[in-house]
Structure formats: C-alpha cells, structure tokens
C-alpha cells in the first residue's frame, strides 16, 4: 500500500492519525526519516501533503537529472496524480454528507407503526384460525426491518467496520 493510499483510507475512515498499528502495510515507510513522519502526523490533510511531496520529488528528480522523461509522459503523471486526488475528494465528500435526521426519524416511526399494525392486517386477511399469519407476519416484519437497517450500515462506507469498504 502506498503512503498516499494509506493516508486517503485513514482520512476516509474519519481518523486523523497515521494509524500504522491498524495494519496498513505501507511500502518503504523506512525510507522516510522520523522528522518527515512526525511532520506528517501533525498535518490535518495527510493525503494532500503526501501527494504534494510526490510532485515535488518528481520535479526535483527531473531538475537533478535522475529522471529523464519526455514532457508528454510527465504531464500524464501529474494528471494521474491530480485525478486520483479528485477521486479521493469525491469519496471524502460522500462520506461526510450525513443522512437527513428528519427523514431517518420519520422512517423509524413508520417502521414501528408497521410492526404494530401488520399483525392485525395479516390476521384479518388470512384468518384468525389459520397457522399462516404468525410466520407470514414475522417474515414481513423481519424483511422490512432489515431493509430499513441496511442503509444505516452503509451511511459511512469508509468507517472501518466489518461491513464497510
């Protein structure tokens, strides 16, 4: 995992630390000196800082003669770096927009009403003496509550829980 990707994942999870103990196997972290790592830990926008470091390193390498790259290829490298940051910012926006509370509260209330009313409706439709209303009612309520609770798990898909990306 590259350092840039690790910083993006860490920020998308909502954590503002390097989180090296979480299990990110960062490629060649030992090549960075401790002052660089300390500077990165202090930064709020870690992914942007690492992306900028990569760009500066590319420019310095070209000026020193370490990289001999034709300009069209070089512009493509910078374009891909910028595209990856754009995709990251889109994912970050997606993870920061909360589900509207009034809508969620209304859905909770409707689900409670559904749970209370459905047994009476099913008994009236199927009949009181039949065995079918009990499992049918339980199945309908179970399915509806599961469909209601799935979006809560997906509200922040980058959080780091078991069901998250």
mmCIF file with all atom_site columns, N, CA and C in Angstrom, residues 28-88:
data_model
loop_
_atom_site.group_PDB
_atom_site.id
_atom_site.type_symbol
_atom_site.label_atom_id
_atom_site.label_alt_id
_atom_site.label_comp_id
_atom_site.label_asym_id
_atom_site.label_entity_id
_atom_site.label_seq_id
_atom_site.pdbx_PDB_ins_code
_atom_site.Cartn_x
_atom_site.Cartn_y
_atom_site.Cartn_z
_atom_site.occupancy
_atom_site.B_iso_or_equiv
_atom_site.pdbx_formal_charge
_atom_site.auth_seq_id
_atom_site.auth_comp_id
_atom_site.auth_asym_id
_atom_site.auth_atom_id
_atom_site.pdbx_PDB_model_num
ATOM 1   N N  . UNK A 1 28 ? 7.796   0.762  1.869   1.00 0.00 ? 28 UNK A N  1
ATOM 2   C CA . UNK A 1 28 ? 9.014   1.536  2.085   1.00 0.00 ? 28 UNK A CA 1
ATOM 3   C C  . UNK A 1 28 ? 8.846   2.704  3.054   1.00 0.00 ? 28 UNK A C  1
ATOM 4   N N  . UNK A 1 29 ? 8.137   2.480  4.142   1.00 0.00 ? 29 UNK A N  1
ATOM 5   C CA . UNK A 1 29 ? 8.000   3.523  5.161   1.00 0.00 ? 29 UNK A CA 1
ATOM 6   C C  . UNK A 1 29 ? 9.343   3.812  5.827   1.00 0.00 ? 29 UNK A C  1
ATOM 7   N N  . UNK A 1 30 ? 10.232  2.822  5.829   1.00 0.00 ? 30 UNK A N  1
ATOM 8   C CA . UNK A 1 30 ? 11.543  3.003  6.462   1.00 0.00 ? 30 UNK A CA 1
ATOM 9   C C  . UNK A 1 30 ? 12.431  3.977  5.702   1.00 0.00 ? 30 UNK A C  1
ATOM 10  N N  . UNK A 1 31 ? 12.089  4.286  4.452   1.00 0.00 ? 31 UNK A N  1
ATOM 11  C CA . UNK A 1 31 ? 12.906  5.238  3.691   1.00 0.00 ? 31 UNK A CA 1
ATOM 12  C C  . UNK A 1 31 ? 12.652  6.680  4.137   1.00 0.00 ? 31 UNK A C  1
ATOM 13  N N  . UNK A 1 32 ? 11.591  6.903  4.899   1.00 0.00 ? 32 UNK A N  1
ATOM 14  C CA . UNK A 1 32 ? 11.304  8.246  5.411   1.00 0.00 ? 32 UNK A CA 1
ATOM 15  C C  . UNK A 1 32 ? 11.986  8.423  6.761   1.00 0.00 ? 32 UNK A C  1
ATOM 16  N N  . UNK A 1 33 ? 12.562  9.584  6.979   1.00 0.00 ? 33 UNK A N  1
ATOM 17  C CA . UNK A 1 33 ? 13.178  9.845  8.274   1.00 0.00 ? 33 UNK A CA 1
ATOM 18  C C  . UNK A 1 33 ? 12.099  10.201 9.298   1.00 0.00 ? 33 UNK A C  1
ATOM 19  N N  . UNK A 1 34 ? 12.470  10.144 10.554  1.00 0.00 ? 34 UNK A N  1
ATOM 20  C CA . UNK A 1 34 ? 11.497  10.367 11.635  1.00 0.00 ? 34 UNK A CA 1
ATOM 21  C C  . UNK A 1 34 ? 10.927  11.779 11.614  1.00 0.00 ? 34 UNK A C  1
ATOM 22  N N  . UNK A 1 35 ? 11.712  12.771 11.198  1.00 0.00 ? 35 UNK A N  1
ATOM 23  C CA . UNK A 1 35 ? 11.187  14.141 11.157  1.00 0.00 ? 35 UNK A CA 1
ATOM 24  C C  . UNK A 1 35 ? 10.077  14.261 10.104  1.00 0.00 ? 35 UNK A C  1
ATOM 25  N N  . UNK A 1 36 ? 10.217  13.544 8.998   1.00 0.00 ? 36 UNK A N  1
ATOM 26  C CA . UNK A 1 36 ? 9.177   13.553 7.965   1.00 0.00 ? 36 UNK A CA 1
ATOM 27  C C  . UNK A 1 36 ? 7.912   12.879 8.480   1.00 0.00 ? 36 UNK A C  1
ATOM 28  N N  . UNK A 1 37 ? 8.074   11.758 9.156   1.00 0.00 ? 37 UNK A N  1
ATOM 29  C CA . UNK A 1 37 ? 6.911   11.049 9.703   1.00 0.00 ? 37 UNK A CA 1
ATOM 30  C C  . UNK A 1 37 ? 6.233   11.898 10.771  1.00 0.00 ? 37 UNK A C  1
ATOM 31  N N  . UNK A 1 38 ? 7.026   12.559 11.630  1.00 0.00 ? 38 UNK A N  1
ATOM 32  C CA . UNK A 1 38 ? 6.439   13.437 12.649  1.00 0.00 ? 38 UNK A CA 1
ATOM 33  C C  . UNK A 1 38 ? 5.691   14.601 12.011  1.00 0.00 ? 38 UNK A C  1
ATOM 34  N N  . UNK A 1 39 ? 6.255   15.159 10.941  1.00 0.00 ? 39 UNK A N  1
ATOM 35  C CA . UNK A 1 39 ? 5.577   16.256 10.234  1.00 0.00 ? 39 UNK A CA 1
ATOM 36  C C  . UNK A 1 39 ? 4.265   15.775 9.632   1.00 0.00 ? 39 UNK A C  1
ATOM 37  N N  . UNK A 1 40 ? 4.252   14.555 9.127   1.00 0.00 ? 40 UNK A N  1
ATOM 38  C CA . UNK A 1 40 ? 3.029   14.006 8.538   1.00 0.00 ? 40 UNK A CA 1
ATOM 39  C C  . UNK A 1 40 ? 1.967   13.748 9.601   1.00 0.00 ? 40 UNK A C  1
ATOM 40  N N  . UNK A 1 41 ? 2.394   13.295 10.765  1.00 0.00 ? 41 UNK A N  1
ATOM 41  C CA . UNK A 1 41 ? 1.443   13.035 11.852  1.00 0.00 ? 41 UNK A CA 1
ATOM 42  C C  . UNK A 1 41 ? 0.751   14.324 12.281  1.00 0.00 ? 41 UNK A C  1
ATOM 43  N N  . UNK A 1 42 ? 1.467   15.448 12.253  1.00 0.00 ? 42 UNK A N  1
ATOM 44  C CA . UNK A 1 42 ? 0.903   16.727 12.687  1.00 0.00 ? 42 UNK A CA 1
ATOM 45  C C  . UNK A 1 42 ? -0.060  17.330 11.671  1.00 0.00 ? 42 UNK A C  1
ATOM 46  N N  . UNK A 1 43 ? 0.047   16.943 10.424  1.00 0.00 ? 43 UNK A N  1
ATOM 47  C CA . UNK A 1 43 ? -0.788  17.520 9.367   1.00 0.00 ? 43 UNK A CA 1
ATOM 48  C C  . UNK A 1 43 ? -2.225  17.031 9.469   1.00 0.00 ? 43 UNK A C  1
ATOM 49  N N  . UNK A 1 44 ? -3.150  17.913 9.125   1.00 0.00 ? 44 UNK A N  1
ATOM 50  C CA . UNK A 1 44 ? -4.564  17.534 9.121   1.00 0.00 ? 44 UNK A CA 1
ATOM 51  C C  . UNK A 1 44 ? -4.943  16.856 7.805   1.00 0.00 ? 44 UNK A C  1
ATOM 52  N N  . UNK A 1 45 ? -4.462  17.372 6.705   1.00 0.00 ? 45 UNK A N  1
ATOM 53  C CA . UNK A 1 45 ? -4.759  16.836 5.372   1.00 0.00 ? 45 UNK A CA 1
ATOM 54  C C  . UNK A 1 45 ? -3.571  16.007 4.888   1.00 0.00 ? 45 UNK A C  1
ATOM 55  N N  . UNK A 1 46 ? -3.444  14.812 5.428   1.00 0.00 ? 46 UNK A N  1
ATOM 56  C CA . UNK A 1 46 ? -2.277  13.979 5.164   1.00 0.00 ? 46 UNK A CA 1
ATOM 57  C C  . UNK A 1 46 ? -2.178  13.539 3.706   1.00 0.00 ? 46 UNK A C  1
ATOM 58  N N  . UNK A 1 47 ? -3.286  13.178 3.099   1.00 0.00 ? 47 UNK A N  1
ATOM 59  C CA . UNK A 1 47 ? -3.251  12.701 1.713   1.00 0.00 ? 47 UNK A CA 1
ATOM 60  C C  . UNK A 1 47 ? -2.760  13.790 0.769   1.00 0.00 ? 47 UNK A C  1
ATOM 61  N N  . UNK A 1 48 ? -3.220  15.012 0.978   1.00 0.00 ? 48 UNK A N  1
ATOM 62  C CA . UNK A 1 48 ? -2.789  16.119 0.129   1.00 0.00 ? 48 UNK A CA 1
ATOM 63  C C  . UNK A 1 48 ? -1.297  16.405 0.304   1.00 0.00 ? 48 UNK A C  1
ATOM 64  N N  . UNK A 1 49 ? -0.824  16.309 1.545   1.00 0.00 ? 49 UNK A N  1
ATOM 65  C CA . UNK A 1 49 ? 0.592   16.563 1.820   1.00 0.00 ? 49 UNK A CA 1
ATOM 66  C C  . UNK A 1 49 ? 1.462   15.522 1.122   1.00 0.00 ? 49 UNK A C  1
ATOM 67  N N  . UNK A 1 50 ? 1.077   14.257 1.221   1.00 0.00 ? 50 UNK A N  1
ATOM 68  C CA . UNK A 1 50 ? 1.868   13.200 0.586   1.00 0.00 ? 50 UNK A CA 1
ATOM 69  C C  . UNK A 1 50 ? 1.837   13.347 -0.931  1.00 0.00 ? 50 UNK A C  1
ATOM 70  N N  . UNK A 1 51 ? 0.687   13.689 -1.497  1.00 0.00 ? 51 UNK A N  1
ATOM 71  C CA . UNK A 1 51 ? 0.605   13.901 -2.948  1.00 0.00 ? 51 UNK A CA 1
ATOM 72  C C  . UNK A 1 51 ? 1.509   15.061 -3.372  1.00 0.00 ? 51 UNK A C  1
ATOM 73  N N  . UNK A 1 52 ? 1.544   16.111 -2.572  1.00 0.00 ? 52 UNK A N  1
ATOM 74  C CA . UNK A 1 52 ? 2.424   17.243 -2.882  1.00 0.00 ? 52 UNK A CA 1
ATOM 75  C C  . UNK A 1 52 ? 3.891   16.840 -2.770  1.00 0.00 ? 52 UNK A C  1
ATOM 76  N N  . UNK A 1 53 ? 4.221   16.021 -1.771  1.00 0.00 ? 53 UNK A N  1
ATOM 77  C CA . UNK A 1 53 ? 5.590   15.531 -1.642  1.00 0.00 ? 53 UNK A CA 1
ATOM 78  C C  . UNK A 1 53 ? 6.004   14.743 -2.887  1.00 0.00 ? 53 UNK A C  1
ATOM 79  N N  . UNK A 1 54 ? 5.100   13.925 -3.394  1.00 0.00 ? 54 UNK A N  1
ATOM 80  C CA . UNK A 1 54 ? 5.404   13.131 -4.592  1.00 0.00 ? 54 UNK A CA 1
ATOM 81  C C  . UNK A 1 54 ? 5.669   14.056 -5.776  1.00 0.00 ? 54 UNK A C  1
ATOM 82  N N  . UNK A 1 55 ? 4.840   15.080 -5.946  1.00 0.00 ? 55 UNK A N  1
ATOM 83  C CA . UNK A 1 55 ? 5.034   16.024 -7.056  1.00 0.00 ? 55 UNK A CA 1
ATOM 84  C C  . UNK A 1 55 ? 6.368   16.764 -6.930  1.00 0.00 ? 55 UNK A C  1
ATOM 85  N N  . UNK A 1 56 ? 6.685   17.212 -5.724  1.00 0.00 ? 56 UNK A N  1
ATOM 86  C CA . UNK A 1 56 ? 7.951   17.923 -5.505  1.00 0.00 ? 56 UNK A CA 1
ATOM 87  C C  . UNK A 1 56 ? 9.131   16.992 -5.777  1.00 0.00 ? 56 UNK A C  1
ATOM 88  N N  . UNK A 1 57 ? 9.026   15.741 -5.347  1.00 0.00 ? 57 UNK A N  1
ATOM 89  C CA . UNK A 1 57 ? 10.100  14.778 -5.579  1.00 0.00 ? 57 UNK A CA 1
ATOM 90  C C  . UNK A 1 57 ? 10.298  14.524 -7.074  1.00 0.00 ? 57 UNK A C  1
ATOM 91  N N  . UNK A 1 58 ? 9.211   14.449 -7.825  1.00 0.00 ? 58 UNK A N  1
ATOM 92  C CA . UNK A 1 58 ? 9.314   14.260 -9.278  1.00 0.00 ? 58 UNK A CA 1
ATOM 93  C C  . UNK A 1 58 ? 10.021  15.454 -9.915  1.00 0.00 ? 58 UNK A C  1
ATOM 94  N N  . UNK A 1 59 ? 9.627   16.657 -9.530  1.00 0.00 ? 59 UNK A N  1
ATOM 95  C CA . UNK A 1 59 ? 10.239  17.861 -10.108 1.00 0.00 ? 59 UNK A CA 1
ATOM 96  C C  . UNK A 1 59 ? 11.720  17.950 -9.744  1.00 0.00 ? 59 UNK A C  1
ATOM 97  N N  . UNK A 1 60 ? 12.055  17.659 -8.481  1.00 0.00 ? 60 UNK A N  1
ATOM 98  C CA . UNK A 1 60 ? 13.471  17.681 -8.074  1.00 0.00 ? 60 UNK A CA 1
ATOM 99  C C  . UNK A 1 60 ? 14.273  16.628 -8.837  1.00 0.00 ? 60 UNK A C  1
ATOM 100 N N  . UNK A 1 61 ? 13.683  15.458 -9.050  1.00 0.00 ? 61 UNK A N  1
ATOM 101 C CA . UNK A 1 61 ? 14.386  14.389 -9.767  1.00 0.00 ? 61 UNK A CA 1
ATOM 102 C C  . UNK A 1 61 ? 14.627  14.757 -11.221 1.00 0.00 ? 61 UNK A C  1
ATOM 103 N N  . UNK A 1 62 ? 13.718  15.483 -11.821 1.00 0.00 ? 62 UNK A N  1
ATOM 104 C CA . UNK A 1 62 ? 13.910  15.934 -13.204 1.00 0.00 ? 62 UNK A CA 1
ATOM 105 C C  . UNK A 1 62 ? 14.994  17.002 -13.255 1.00 0.00 ? 62 UNK A C  1
ATOM 106 N N  . UNK A 1 63 ? 14.960  17.939 -12.311 1.00 0.00 ? 63 UNK A N  1
ATOM 107 C CA . UNK A 1 63 ? 15.977  19.002 -12.279 1.00 0.00 ? 63 UNK A CA 1
ATOM 108 C C  . UNK A 1 63 ? 17.374  18.456 -12.001 1.00 0.00 ? 63 UNK A C  1
ATOM 109 N N  . UNK A 1 64 ? 17.473  17.397 -11.196 1.00 0.00 ? 64 UNK A N  1
ATOM 110 C CA . UNK A 1 64 ? 18.765  16.790 -10.878 1.00 0.00 ? 64 UNK A CA 1
ATOM 111 C C  . UNK A 1 64 ? 19.251  15.852 -11.976 1.00 0.00 ? 64 UNK A C  1
ATOM 112 N N  . UNK A 1 65 ? 18.395  15.528 -12.923 1.00 0.00 ? 65 UNK A N  1
ATOM 113 C CA . UNK A 1 65 ? 18.772  14.608 -13.986 1.00 0.00 ? 65 UNK A CA 1
ATOM 114 C C  . UNK A 1 65 ? 18.546  13.153 -13.643 1.00 0.00 ? 65 UNK A C  1
ATOM 115 N N  . UNK A 1 66 ? 17.948  12.870 -12.487 1.00 0.00 ? 66 UNK A N  1
ATOM 116 C CA . UNK A 1 66 ? 17.659  11.488 -12.111 1.00 0.00 ? 66 UNK A CA 1
ATOM 117 C C  . UNK A 1 66 ? 16.582  10.910 -13.026 1.00 0.00 ? 66 UNK A C  1
ATOM 118 N N  . UNK A 1 67 ? 15.562  11.694 -13.319 1.00 0.00 ? 67 UNK A N  1
ATOM 119 C CA . UNK A 1 67 ? 14.502  11.288 -14.243 1.00 0.00 ? 67 UNK A CA 1
ATOM 120 C C  . UNK A 1 67 ? 14.701  12.006 -15.572 1.00 0.00 ? 67 UNK A C  1
ATOM 121 N N  . UNK A 1 68 ? 14.692  11.237 -16.624 1.00 0.00 ? 68 UNK A N  1
ATOM 122 C CA . UNK A 1 68 ? 14.766  11.819 -17.957 1.00 0.00 ? 68 UNK A CA 1
ATOM 123 C C  . UNK A 1 68 ? 13.493  11.400 -18.685 1.00 0.00 ? 68 UNK A C  1
ATOM 124 N N  . UNK A 1 69 ? 12.460  12.185 -18.501 1.00 0.00 ? 69 UNK A N  1
ATOM 125 C CA . UNK A 1 69 ? 11.140  11.829 -19.014 1.00 0.00 ? 69 UNK A CA 1
ATOM 126 C C  . UNK A 1 69 ? 10.694  12.892 -20.008 1.00 0.00 ? 69 UNK A C  1
ATOM 127 N N  . UNK A 1 70 ? 10.175  12.463 -21.163 1.00 0.00 ? 70 UNK A N  1
ATOM 128 C CA . UNK A 1 70 ? 9.644   13.447 -22.111 1.00 0.00 ? 70 UNK A CA 1
ATOM 129 C C  . UNK A 1 70 ? 8.444   14.187 -21.513 1.00 0.00 ? 70 UNK A C  1
ATOM 130 N N  . UNK A 1 71 ? 8.269   15.464 -21.854 1.00 0.00 ? 71 UNK A N  1
ATOM 131 C CA . UNK A 1 71 ? 7.179   16.259 -21.280 1.00 0.00 ? 71 UNK A CA 1
ATOM 132 C C  . UNK A 1 71 ? 5.778   15.655 -21.432 1.00 0.00 ? 71 UNK A C  1
ATOM 133 N N  . UNK A 1 72 ? 5.416   15.021 -22.557 1.00 0.00 ? 72 UNK A N  1
ATOM 134 C CA . UNK A 1 72 ? 4.061   14.449 -22.628 1.00 0.00 ? 72 UNK A CA 1
ATOM 135 C C  . UNK A 1 72 ? 3.812   13.362 -21.584 1.00 0.00 ? 72 UNK A C  1
ATOM 136 N N  . UNK A 1 73 ? 4.823   12.552 -21.331 1.00 0.00 ? 73 UNK A N  1
ATOM 137 C CA . UNK A 1 73 ? 4.670   11.500 -20.319 1.00 0.00 ? 73 UNK A CA 1
ATOM 138 C C  . UNK A 1 73 ? 4.617   12.120 -18.930 1.00 0.00 ? 73 UNK A C  1
ATOM 139 N N  . UNK A 1 74 ? 5.427   13.136 -18.716 1.00 0.00 ? 74 UNK A N  1
ATOM 140 C CA . UNK A 1 74 ? 5.454   13.804 -17.417 1.00 0.00 ? 74 UNK A CA 1
ATOM 141 C C  . UNK A 1 74 ? 4.115   14.473 -17.104 1.00 0.00 ? 74 UNK A C  1
ATOM 142 N N  . UNK A 1 75 ? 3.510   15.119 -18.104 1.00 0.00 ? 75 UNK A N  1
ATOM 143 C CA . UNK A 1 75 ? 2.204   15.736 -17.854 1.00 0.00 ? 75 UNK A CA 1
ATOM 144 C C  . UNK A 1 75 ? 1.165   14.677 -17.531 1.00 0.00 ? 75 UNK A C  1
ATOM 145 N N  . UNK A 1 76 ? 1.294   13.502 -18.128 1.00 0.00 ? 76 UNK A N  1
ATOM 146 C CA . UNK A 1 76 ? 0.363   12.406 -17.831 1.00 0.00 ? 76 UNK A CA 1
ATOM 147 C C  . UNK A 1 76 ? 0.519   11.941 -16.381 1.00 0.00 ? 76 UNK A C  1
ATOM 148 N N  . UNK A 1 77 ? 1.750   11.919 -15.887 1.00 0.00 ? 77 UNK A N  1
ATOM 149 C CA . UNK A 1 77 ? 1.999   11.530 -14.494 1.00 0.00 ? 77 UNK A CA 1
ATOM 150 C C  . UNK A 1 77 ? 1.311   12.505 -13.548 1.00 0.00 ? 77 UNK A C  1
ATOM 151 N N  . UNK A 1 78 ? 1.504   13.796 -13.788 1.00 0.00 ? 78 UNK A N  1
ATOM 152 C CA . UNK A 1 78 ? 0.862   14.799 -12.933 1.00 0.00 ? 78 UNK A CA 1
ATOM 153 C C  . UNK A 1 78 ? -0.657  14.756 -13.072 1.00 0.00 ? 78 UNK A C  1
ATOM 154 N N  . UNK A 1 79 ? -1.135  14.488 -14.282 1.00 0.00 ? 79 UNK A N  1
ATOM 155 C CA . UNK A 1 79 ? -2.581  14.391 -14.497 1.00 0.00 ? 79 UNK A CA 1
ATOM 156 C C  . UNK A 1 79 ? -3.162  13.221 -13.705 1.00 0.00 ? 79 UNK A C  1
ATOM 157 N N  . UNK A 1 80 ? -2.492  12.080 -13.712 1.00 0.00 ? 80 UNK A N  1
ATOM 158 C CA . UNK A 1 80 ? -2.978  10.915 -12.965 1.00 0.00 ? 80 UNK A CA 1
ATOM 159 C C  . UNK A 1 80 ? -2.955  11.176 -11.461 1.00 0.00 ? 80 UNK A C  1
ATOM 160 N N  . UNK A 1 81 ? -1.932  11.861 -10.980 1.00 0.00 ? 81 UNK A N  1
ATOM 161 C CA . UNK A 1 81 ? -1.900  12.223 -9.556  1.00 0.00 ? 81 UNK A CA 1
ATOM 162 C C  . UNK A 1 81 ? -3.079  13.128 -9.197  1.00 0.00 ? 81 UNK A C  1
ATOM 163 N N  . UNK A 1 82 ? -3.358  14.096 -10.062 1.00 0.00 ? 82 UNK A N  1
ATOM 164 C CA . UNK A 1 82 ? -4.482  15.006 -9.809  1.00 0.00 ? 82 UNK A CA 1
ATOM 165 C C  . UNK A 1 82 ? -5.824  14.290 -9.907  1.00 0.00 ? 82 UNK A C  1
ATOM 166 N N  . UNK A 1 83 ? -5.947  13.356 -10.849 1.00 0.00 ? 83 UNK A N  1
ATOM 167 C CA . UNK A 1 83 ? -7.194  12.590 -10.978 1.00 0.00 ? 83 UNK A CA 1
ATOM 168 C C  . UNK A 1 83 ? -7.419  11.744 -9.728  1.00 0.00 ? 83 UNK A C  1
ATOM 169 N N  . UNK A 1 84 ? -6.347  11.117 -9.227  1.00 0.00 ? 84 UNK A N  1
ATOM 170 C CA . UNK A 1 84 ? -6.509  10.300 -8.016  1.00 0.00 ? 84 UNK A CA 1
ATOM 171 C C  . UNK A 1 84 ? -6.925  11.157 -6.823  1.00 0.00 ? 84 UNK A C  1
ATOM 172 N N  . UNK A 1 85 ? -6.388  12.365 -6.724  1.00 0.00 ? 85 UNK A N  1
ATOM 173 C CA . UNK A 1 85 ? -6.805  13.256 -5.638  1.00 0.00 ? 85 UNK A CA 1
ATOM 174 C C  . UNK A 1 85 ? -8.254  13.705 -5.828  1.00 0.00 ? 85 UNK A C  1
ATOM 175 N N  . UNK A 1 86 ? -8.669  13.911 -7.074  1.00 0.00 ? 86 UNK A N  1
ATOM 176 C CA . UNK A 1 86 ? -10.065 14.276 -7.337  1.00 0.00 ? 86 UNK A CA 1
ATOM 177 C C  . UNK A 1 86 ? -11.025 13.168 -6.942  1.00 0.00 ? 86 UNK A C  1
ATOM 178 N N  . UNK A 1 87 ? -10.660 11.929 -7.255  1.00 0.00 ? 87 UNK A N  1
ATOM 179 C CA . UNK A 1 87 ? -11.492 10.787 -6.865  1.00 0.00 ? 87 UNK A CA 1
ATOM 180 C C  . UNK A 1 87 ? -11.545 10.676 -5.345  1.00 0.00 ? 87 UNK A C  1
ATOM 181 N N  . UNK A 1 88 ? -10.410 10.884 -4.699  1.00 0.00 ? 88 UNK A N  1
ATOM 182 C CA . UNK A 1 88 ? -10.368 10.849 -3.236  1.00 0.00 ? 88 UNK A CA 1
ATOM 183 C C  . UNK A 1 88 ? -11.281 11.916 -2.637  1.00 0.00 ? 88 UNK A C  1
#
